[in-house]
Coordinates of C-alpha atoms in Angstrom, one line a residue:
Chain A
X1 CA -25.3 -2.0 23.6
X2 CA -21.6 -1.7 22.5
X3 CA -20.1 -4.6 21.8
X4 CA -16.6 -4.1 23.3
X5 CA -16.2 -1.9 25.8
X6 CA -13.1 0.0 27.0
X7 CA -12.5 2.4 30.0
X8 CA -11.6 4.9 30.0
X9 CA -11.4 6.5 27.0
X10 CA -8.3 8.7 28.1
X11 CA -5.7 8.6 30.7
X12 CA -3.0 11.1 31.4
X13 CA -1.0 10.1 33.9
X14 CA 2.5 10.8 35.4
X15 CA 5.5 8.3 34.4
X16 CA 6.4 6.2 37.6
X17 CA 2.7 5.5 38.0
X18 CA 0.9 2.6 38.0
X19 CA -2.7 2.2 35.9
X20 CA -5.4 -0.4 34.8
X21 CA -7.5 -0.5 31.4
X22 CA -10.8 -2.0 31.5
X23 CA -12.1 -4.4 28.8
X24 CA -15.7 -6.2 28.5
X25 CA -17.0 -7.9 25.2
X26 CA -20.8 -8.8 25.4
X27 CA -20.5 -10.8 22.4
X28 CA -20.1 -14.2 24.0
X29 CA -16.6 -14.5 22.8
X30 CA -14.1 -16.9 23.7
X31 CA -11.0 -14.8 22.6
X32 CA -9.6 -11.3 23.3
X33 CA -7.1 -9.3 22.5
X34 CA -4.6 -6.1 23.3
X35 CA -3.3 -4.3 20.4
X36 CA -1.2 -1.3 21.1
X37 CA -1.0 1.6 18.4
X38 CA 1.7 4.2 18.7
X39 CA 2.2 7.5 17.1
X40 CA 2.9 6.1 13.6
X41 CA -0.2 4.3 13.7
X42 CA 1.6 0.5 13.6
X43 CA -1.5 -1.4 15.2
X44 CA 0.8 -4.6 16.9
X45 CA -0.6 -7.3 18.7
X46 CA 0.9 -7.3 22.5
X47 CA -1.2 -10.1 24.1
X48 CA -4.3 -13.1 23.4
X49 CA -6.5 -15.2 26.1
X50 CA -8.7 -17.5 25.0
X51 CA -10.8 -18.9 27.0
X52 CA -9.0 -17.4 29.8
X53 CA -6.1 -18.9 29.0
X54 CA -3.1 -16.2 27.5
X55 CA -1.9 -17.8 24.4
X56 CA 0.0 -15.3 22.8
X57 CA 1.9 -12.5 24.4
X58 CA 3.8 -10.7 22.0
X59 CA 7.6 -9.7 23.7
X60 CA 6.0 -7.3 25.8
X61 CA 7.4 -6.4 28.8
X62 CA 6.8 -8.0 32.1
X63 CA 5.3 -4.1 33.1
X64 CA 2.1 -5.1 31.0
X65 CA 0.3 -7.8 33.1
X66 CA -3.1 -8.6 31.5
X67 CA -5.6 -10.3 33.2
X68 CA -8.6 -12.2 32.3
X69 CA -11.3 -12.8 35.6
X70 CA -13.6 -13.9 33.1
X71 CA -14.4 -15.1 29.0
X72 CA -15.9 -12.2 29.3
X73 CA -13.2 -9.6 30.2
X74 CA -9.6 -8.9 29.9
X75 CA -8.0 -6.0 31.9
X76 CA -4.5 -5.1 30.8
X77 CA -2.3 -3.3 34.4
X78 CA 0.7 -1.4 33.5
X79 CA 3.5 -1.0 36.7
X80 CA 5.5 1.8 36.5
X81 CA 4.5 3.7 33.3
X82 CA 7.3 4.8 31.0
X83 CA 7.1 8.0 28.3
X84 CA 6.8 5.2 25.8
X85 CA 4.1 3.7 26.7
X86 CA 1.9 6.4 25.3
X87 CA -0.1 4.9 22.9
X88 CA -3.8 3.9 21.7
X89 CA -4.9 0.6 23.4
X90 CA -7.3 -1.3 21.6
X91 CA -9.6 -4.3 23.2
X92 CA -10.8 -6.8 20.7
X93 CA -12.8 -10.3 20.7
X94 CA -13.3 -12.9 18.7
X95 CA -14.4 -16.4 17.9
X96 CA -14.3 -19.2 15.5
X97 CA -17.6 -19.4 13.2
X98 CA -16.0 -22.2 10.6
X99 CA -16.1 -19.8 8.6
X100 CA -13.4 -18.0 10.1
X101 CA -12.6 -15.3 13.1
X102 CA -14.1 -12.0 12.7
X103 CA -12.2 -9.8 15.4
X104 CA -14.4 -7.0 16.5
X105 CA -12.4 -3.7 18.6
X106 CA -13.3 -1.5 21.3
X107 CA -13.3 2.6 20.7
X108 CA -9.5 2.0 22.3
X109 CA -8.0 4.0 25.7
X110 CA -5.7 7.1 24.4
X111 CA -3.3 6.9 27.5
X112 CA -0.6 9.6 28.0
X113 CA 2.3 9.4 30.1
X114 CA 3.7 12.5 31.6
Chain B
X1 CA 0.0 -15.7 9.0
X2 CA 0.8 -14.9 5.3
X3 CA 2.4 -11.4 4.9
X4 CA 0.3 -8.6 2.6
X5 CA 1.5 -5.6 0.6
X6 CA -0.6 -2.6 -0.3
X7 CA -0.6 0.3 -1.4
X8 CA 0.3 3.2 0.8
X9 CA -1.9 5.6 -0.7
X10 CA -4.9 6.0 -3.3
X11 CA -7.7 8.6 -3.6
X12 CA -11.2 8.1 -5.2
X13 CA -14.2 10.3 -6.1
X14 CA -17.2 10.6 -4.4
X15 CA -19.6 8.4 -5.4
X16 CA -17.1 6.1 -7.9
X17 CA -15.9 3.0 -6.8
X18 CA -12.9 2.6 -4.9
X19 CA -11.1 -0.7 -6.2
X20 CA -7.9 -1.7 -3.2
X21 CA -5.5 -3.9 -4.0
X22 CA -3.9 -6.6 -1.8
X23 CA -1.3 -8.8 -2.7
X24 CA -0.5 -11.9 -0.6
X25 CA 1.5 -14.6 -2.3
X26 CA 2.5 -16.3 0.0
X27 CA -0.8 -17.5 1.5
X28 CA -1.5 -21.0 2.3
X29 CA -4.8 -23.0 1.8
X30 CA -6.6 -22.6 5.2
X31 CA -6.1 -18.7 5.5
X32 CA -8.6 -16.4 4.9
X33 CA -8.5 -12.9 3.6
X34 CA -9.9 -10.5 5.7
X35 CA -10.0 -6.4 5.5
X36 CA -10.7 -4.4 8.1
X37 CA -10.4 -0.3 8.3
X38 CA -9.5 2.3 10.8
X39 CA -11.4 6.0 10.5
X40 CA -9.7 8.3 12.2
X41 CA -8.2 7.0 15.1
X42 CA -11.5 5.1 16.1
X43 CA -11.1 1.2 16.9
X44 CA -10.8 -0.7 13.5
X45 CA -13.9 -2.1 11.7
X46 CA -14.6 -5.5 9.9
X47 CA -15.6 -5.0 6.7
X48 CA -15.6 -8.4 5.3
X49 CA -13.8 -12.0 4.7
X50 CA -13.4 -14.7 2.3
X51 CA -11.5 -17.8 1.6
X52 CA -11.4 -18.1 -2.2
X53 CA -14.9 -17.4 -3.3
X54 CA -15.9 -14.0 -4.2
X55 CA -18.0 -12.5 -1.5
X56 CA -20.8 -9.4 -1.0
X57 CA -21.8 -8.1 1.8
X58 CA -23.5 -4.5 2.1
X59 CA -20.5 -2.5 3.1
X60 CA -18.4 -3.9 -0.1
X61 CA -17.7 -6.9 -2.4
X62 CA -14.3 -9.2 -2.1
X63 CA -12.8 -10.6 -5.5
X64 CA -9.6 -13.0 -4.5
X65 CA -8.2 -14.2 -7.5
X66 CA -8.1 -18.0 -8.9
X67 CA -4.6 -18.3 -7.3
X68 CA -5.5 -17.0 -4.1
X69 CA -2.2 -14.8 -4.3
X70 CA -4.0 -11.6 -4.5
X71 CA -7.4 -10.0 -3.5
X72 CA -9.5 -6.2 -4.4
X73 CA -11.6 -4.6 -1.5
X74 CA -14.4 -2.8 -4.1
X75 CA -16.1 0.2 -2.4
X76 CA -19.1 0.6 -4.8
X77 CA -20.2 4.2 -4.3
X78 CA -17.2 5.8 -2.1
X79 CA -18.8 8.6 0.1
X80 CA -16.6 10.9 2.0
X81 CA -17.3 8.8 5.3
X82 CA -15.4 6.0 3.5
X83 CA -12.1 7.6 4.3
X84 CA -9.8 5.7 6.0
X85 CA -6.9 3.6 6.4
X86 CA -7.8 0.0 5.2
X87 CA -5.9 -3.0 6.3
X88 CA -5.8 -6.2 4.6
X89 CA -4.9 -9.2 6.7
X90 CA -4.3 -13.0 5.6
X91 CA -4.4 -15.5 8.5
X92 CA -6.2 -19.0 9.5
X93 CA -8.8 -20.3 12.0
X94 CA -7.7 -18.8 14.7
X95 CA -6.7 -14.9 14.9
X96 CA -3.8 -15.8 16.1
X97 CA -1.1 -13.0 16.1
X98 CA -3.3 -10.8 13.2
X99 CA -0.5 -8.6 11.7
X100 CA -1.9 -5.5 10.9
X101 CA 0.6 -4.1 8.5
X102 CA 0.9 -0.3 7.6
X103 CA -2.7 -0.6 5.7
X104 CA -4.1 1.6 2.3
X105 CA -4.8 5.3 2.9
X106 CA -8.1 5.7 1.3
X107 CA -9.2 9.5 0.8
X108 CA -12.6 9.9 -0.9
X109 CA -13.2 13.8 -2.6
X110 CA -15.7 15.6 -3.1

């Protein structure tokens, strides 16, 4: 079973549109992540639940609303998809061991805006 | 989190070990050193993680010096698959914001 799971995998899609990427972590983690990669392959933390709680959300704008249902997922919905926006979106989960936070990352969603 | 500089580049022969360097001087007592690496686009991959002892896994080995201000991600027998961009990160107990940074280009030849 994979640990983190994203879907999809890719998503083309026309600017103006609106679109959700899927995230589910069977690792019985209590934090996850969004990391967005662009084209020069900077991999930048956008937002962090724990616990379904967001505690970080990293000057993103208020387009990319992420949502957490459960510990166990976090969904990230984009409104009104711009040409920069195109990027590799990575999921990721984590939790504390004491001896520290091992993050562990989805295969990521390639999305392409049009 | 503390920030870390690396080297942009470095190539190694197949089956030699590969030796990356990562310098973090400014890090404070509760962070760990962790590296992770990307191959090609895929999602990035824990390697391994330490505080200030030296640690061994099966993927590689983590020396941090005495001073904690700088670390070596050793590779023992680079194969070809080992190429990729490797990221070292310094942060405490809690991932919090886990600055990737631009990461080492690691290219293993035949």
């Amino acid at each position: 079973d994979t640990a983190v799971s994203q879907t999809p995998k890719y998503l083309v899609t026309q600017m103006g549109n609106d679109k959700s990427i899927k995230c589910e972590q069977n690792l019985g983690h209590d934090t996850m992540y969004w990391y967005k990669q662009d084209s020069k392959k900077f991999l930048k933390i956008m937002f962090s639940y724990n616990n379904k709680e967001l505690i970080i959300n990293e000057t993103v704008p208020n387009r990319f609303s992420p949502k957490s249902p459960d510990k166990a997922h976090l969904n990230l919905h984009i409104n009104s998809l711009e040409l920069g926006d195109s990027a590799v979106y990575f999921c990721a989960s984590s939790t504390y061991s004491g001896s520290g936070n091992i993050q562990y990352f989805g295969a990521g969603t390639r999305l392409s805006v049009l | 989190d503390a920030k870390t500089t690396q080297p942009t580049s470095m190539d190694c022969a197949e089956g030699r070990a590969a030796n990356l360097p990562c310098n973090h001087s400014t890090i404070s007592g509760n962070e760990y050193v962790y590296w992770y690496r990307q191959i090609h686009s895929q999602g990035p991959q824990y390697i391994i993680h330490g505080l200030k002892n030296n640690e061994t896994n099966e993927m590689a080995s983590l020396i941090i010096t005495e001073d904690r201000k700088s670390s070596t991600l050793i590779l023992p027998h680079a194969t070809l698959r080992d190429t990729a961009v490797y990221y070292c990160i310094v942060r405490g107990t809690n991932a919090g914001k886990s600055t990737f940074g631009d990461g080492t280009t690691l290219t293993v030849k035949p």
